[in-house]
Structure formats: C-alpha cells, structure tokens
Amino acid sequence: MIPILPLKDSHGRAIRDLRISITDRCNFRCFYCMPAEAMEWQPKAEILSYEEIITFTEILVGLGITKLRVTGGEPMVRRDVETLIERLAKIDGVEDLAMTTNAHFLRGRAQALKAAGLERITISLDSLDHDRFSLLTGRNELDRVLDGIDAALEAGLDPIKINCVIMRGINDDQAVNFAAFAREKGVAVRFIEFMPLDNGKVWRREMVVPGEELRGRIDAVYPLQRVKSENLSETARRWRFADDAPGEIGFINPVSQPFCGHCSRIRLTADGMIRTCLFSTVEHNIKRLLRRGASRDDLADFIIATVEKKEDRHHINDPEFVQPLRTMSCIGG
Ligand code: SAM
C-alpha cells in the first residue's frame, strides 16, 4: 500500500502523535490508576525491546508522526531509558520528544535525559500536601518529587508541565495551591478531569470536577487570561496569569468538553499493542508481526489499516459506555 502522508484515519484526522509506553511497572500506587494489592506485571518477554520500539517508531515517523511521548507505567523504572531517548531523538522527522514521569528518579538523571535529546517533560503530581500525597500515591515521597521538579528545572528541560488529576472531595481543594505553585516555579500546571480508566473501579461521575469549575476558583484568586492556540489537536485549554506572573494553567477536560474531533494520537502499549483511543476496547497486535520478522512494508500496511479503524470519539458520556479492561498504567498515559 502506498500511504498518503500524513497518516489519516477514516474520519479525516491526521495522526501526528505517538505515545509509547515502555513498561507497565510503576513505583507508585496512585489509587485511581493501579490497585494497591499486588499487581500482575507482564512477563519481561512480553515487553517490547528498545530495538522493537525503535523499528515501530521509525515506521510511524516515516508515515508522518512528528511528536513522541515516552510514558508507562513509570518510564524511569525501565533500565537505561536515556539510551532509548537518545535513539528516538535521532530519528529523522521527530520534531517533538517528551516524557511523562512521576519525577521520583529525576534528581541525578534529568541532565542525562536532556543531554540524550529530551526536550520537555511532563510530571504528574496530584497534591502539594504531604498526607494527601501519601494517600493518593501510596508512597510518602512528596519531597523527592518536588526535588525532582527542581532537578528538571535546573537541567533546563523546557517547558515543564505538571499534570494534576483532580477528584472531587479528594484533592479539588488544592487547585489554588497549584496555581500558586505554577507562579512560583514558572511551570505549566494542567488539571486533568478524572477518567474512568482506574483499576479499582472507583470512578464516579460525581468525582469529576469540570475544568471550568476549577478555572472559576483560580480566577477568583489569580485572574486568568486565555492563551490562544493555533494547534487544534492540543488537549489543554491554556490560561496565563493576568498580572504577568510566570507559569501557566491548563485544563484538560476529556469528560466535560471532549476533544476527540481533533485527536491526533495513537498509542503503543509496553507489550506491543497499538491502541487507537484511550478508551478502545480492542487492541492491535503489532508485536506478533515484529517478532515474526515482518518486513517494514508489511508493518506499515498493518499500521495504516489499524489507524483507519480509529474510533470517532469516546463514549464516556453515553449510557452504553464500557470501561476498557486495561488501566492508564498499562495503556500509557
Ligand atoms: N508514571 C508516569 C507518571 O506518573 O506520570 C506516567 C504514566 S501515568 C499512567 C500518566 C498519567 O496518567 C498521569 O498523569 C496520571 O495521573 C494519569 N492518569 C492515570 N489514571 C488516570 C485516570 N483514571 N484519569 C485521569 N488521568 C489518569
């Protein structure tokens, strides 16, 4: 098949953005993502090697993907993630390379990641309060995460985005504190609506705090001004501080304001499945082809045919919604 570039799905959306999960393992146990009880990790043999990830990514970049994000599980628990970053950064056609991490391992490694070619970083942090942080993550490690953020700043990773999943009654009282943090550190804090992708099945619609509600609360203390963006596939609605303070606030509202119409993403799971939507209930096994020694043309044909099947939208707000079996930690957030 001769592809028409860039890769497009059957709804006419150009696919530009690949999220690569490199492990299902994580050193944290965020209760809304992974269960606290013993997780069954994928056997090592099922996890794609760096070589396989590079082959897959090179093919996708050849098909018009320009943005890569390395994620997990916790990507920094996988050995030598720096070497993978270095190889991904060198792929001709990659315009943007990022990683999502819990920041636990950044002190001592942020410089090497930057030197390997990592441009920017997204750090997950849901509470600035020690007790609440421990409750949310199952780990008493807030100070280490804050130090990791400082290490990323010192290494010159830019921009630094802080992703914060807000749940009503659990951490929604932290919104204004996070805005103060954005101003103090000059980082972009992005509030993400809680999605039904949790292992413990704790998600309830009432726990979703619409981004607009949070914006109102922050705006009352630190007035905000909208940042206009040309990029339609950008997930966050962005705001700056009206008093010109550094930092930025963003709202990612997949539940209250879905943005599927402009979705440009596909995902590769650590065990070698392509997912065309976070909420897909089917996965497409590229590992089988990679391990059978399929040619690059055959792999490209499989990817093109898979992208064709990308769902038009998620169904979180429909009565027939079916929660995917795998959680964010397996899919790769
Ligand atoms: N371990 C890394 C980290 O902590 O950033 C990367 C993987 S983690 C699964 C990626 C992102 O998914 C995190 O920002 C996390 O908060 C988010 N996430 C996980 N489960 C979620 C859910 N049910 N709703 C919204 N976001 C979720």
Short mmCIF file of C-alpha atoms in Angstrom, two decimals, residues 17-127:
data_model
loop_
_atom_site.label_atom_id
_atom_site.label_comp_id
_atom_site.label_asym_id
_atom_site.label_seq_id
_atom_site.Cartn_x
_atom_site.Cartn_y
_atom_site.Cartn_z
CA ASP A 17 1.34 11.99 17.81
CA LEU A 18 2.60 8.67 19.21
CA ARG A 19 2.58 7.77 22.91
CA ILE A 20 4.97 4.96 23.68
CA SER A 21 4.53 3.05 26.92
CA ILE A 22 7.79 1.30 27.75
CA THR A 23 6.73 -0.53 30.92
CA ASP A 24 3.59 -1.46 32.82
CA ARG A 25 5.53 -1.24 36.10
CA CYS A 26 5.41 1.69 38.45
CA ASN A 27 6.96 2.52 41.81
CA PHE A 28 3.86 4.48 42.87
CA ARG A 29 0.35 3.14 43.51
CA CYS A 30 -1.95 6.04 42.64
CA PHE A 31 -5.23 4.56 43.77
CA TYR A 32 -7.11 5.86 40.73
CA CYS A 33 -4.68 4.13 38.36
CA MET A 34 -3.18 1.00 39.91
CA PRO A 35 -4.57 -1.14 42.69
CA ALA A 36 -2.64 -1.22 45.98
CA GLU A 37 -2.67 -5.01 46.12
CA ALA A 38 -0.05 -6.99 44.20
CA MET A 39 -0.11 -6.08 40.52
CA GLU A 40 0.46 -8.80 37.98
CA TRP A 41 3.25 -7.42 35.84
CA GLN A 42 3.61 -8.52 32.26
CA PRO A 43 6.41 -11.09 31.94
CA LYS A 44 9.60 -9.42 30.67
CA ALA A 45 9.50 -11.49 27.45
CA GLU A 46 6.18 -9.85 26.54
CA ILE A 47 7.57 -6.33 26.79
CA LEU A 48 8.88 -4.81 23.57
CA SER A 49 12.64 -4.39 23.45
CA TYR A 50 14.09 -0.96 22.73
CA GLU A 51 15.06 -2.32 19.31
CA GLU A 52 11.44 -3.23 18.55
CA ILE A 53 10.20 0.15 19.82
CA ILE A 54 12.68 1.94 17.56
CA THR A 55 11.67 -0.07 14.49
CA PHE A 56 7.98 0.63 15.13
CA THR A 57 8.62 4.33 15.75
CA GLU A 58 10.80 4.74 12.67
CA ILE A 59 8.00 3.33 10.54
CA LEU A 60 5.45 5.65 12.11
CA VAL A 61 7.69 8.68 11.68
CA GLY A 62 8.01 7.64 8.05
CA LEU A 63 4.21 7.79 7.92
CA GLY A 64 4.09 11.36 9.21
CA ILE A 65 4.24 11.12 13.00
CA THR A 66 6.23 14.07 14.36
CA LYS A 67 5.51 14.03 18.12
CA LEU A 68 6.66 11.31 20.50
CA ARG A 69 5.94 10.88 24.19
CA VAL A 70 7.58 8.17 26.28
CA THR A 71 5.43 7.02 29.17
CA GLY A 72 4.37 3.99 31.21
CA GLY A 73 3.82 2.72 33.96
CA GLU A 74 6.75 4.74 35.19
CA PRO A 75 9.19 5.05 32.26
CA MET A 76 12.13 5.78 34.56
CA VAL A 77 11.89 2.37 36.25
CA ARG A 78 12.93 0.78 32.96
CA ARG A 79 16.66 0.33 32.70
CA ASP A 80 18.58 2.83 30.57
CA VAL A 81 15.64 4.89 29.42
CA GLU A 82 18.25 7.52 28.48
CA THR A 83 19.54 5.27 25.68
CA LEU A 84 16.05 4.90 24.26
CA ILE A 85 15.54 8.68 24.43
CA GLU A 86 18.83 9.20 22.61
CA ARG A 87 17.81 6.85 19.80
CA LEU A 88 14.31 8.30 19.48
CA ALA A 89 15.71 11.84 19.35
CA LYS A 90 17.90 10.87 16.41
CA ILE A 91 15.06 9.59 14.22
CA ASP A 92 14.82 11.88 11.24
CA GLY A 93 11.46 13.65 11.25
CA VAL A 94 10.89 13.74 15.03
CA GLU A 95 10.04 17.34 15.87
CA ASP A 96 8.99 16.94 19.47
CA LEU A 97 10.10 14.42 22.08
CA ALA A 98 8.65 14.39 25.59
CA MET A 99 8.32 12.07 28.57
CA THR A 100 5.71 11.70 31.31
CA THR A 101 7.07 10.70 34.72
CA ASN A 102 6.28 10.87 38.40
CA ALA A 103 9.65 12.69 38.89
CA HIS A 104 10.80 10.31 41.61
CA PHE A 105 14.04 9.49 39.78
CA LEU A 106 14.76 12.86 38.18
CA ARG A 107 17.38 14.11 40.66
CA GLY A 108 20.66 12.86 39.25
CA ARG A 109 19.19 11.85 35.89
CA ALA A 110 17.47 14.95 34.49
CA GLN A 111 20.73 16.30 32.98
CA ALA A 112 21.43 13.00 31.22
CA LEU A 113 17.90 12.91 29.81
CA LYS A 114 18.32 16.43 28.47
CA ALA A 115 21.72 15.54 27.01
CA ALA A 116 20.15 12.47 25.37
CA GLY A 117 17.75 14.75 23.50
CA LEU A 118 14.69 15.02 25.73
CA GLU A 119 13.25 18.47 25.12
CA ARG A 120 10.47 18.76 27.59
CA ILE A 121 8.91 16.84 30.41
CA THR A 122 5.51 16.29 31.97
CA ILE A 123 5.42 15.47 35.66
CA SER A 124 2.41 14.02 37.43
CA LEU A 125 1.61 15.50 40.83
CA ASP A 126 -1.84 15.47 42.40
CA SER A 127 -1.26 17.04 45.79
#
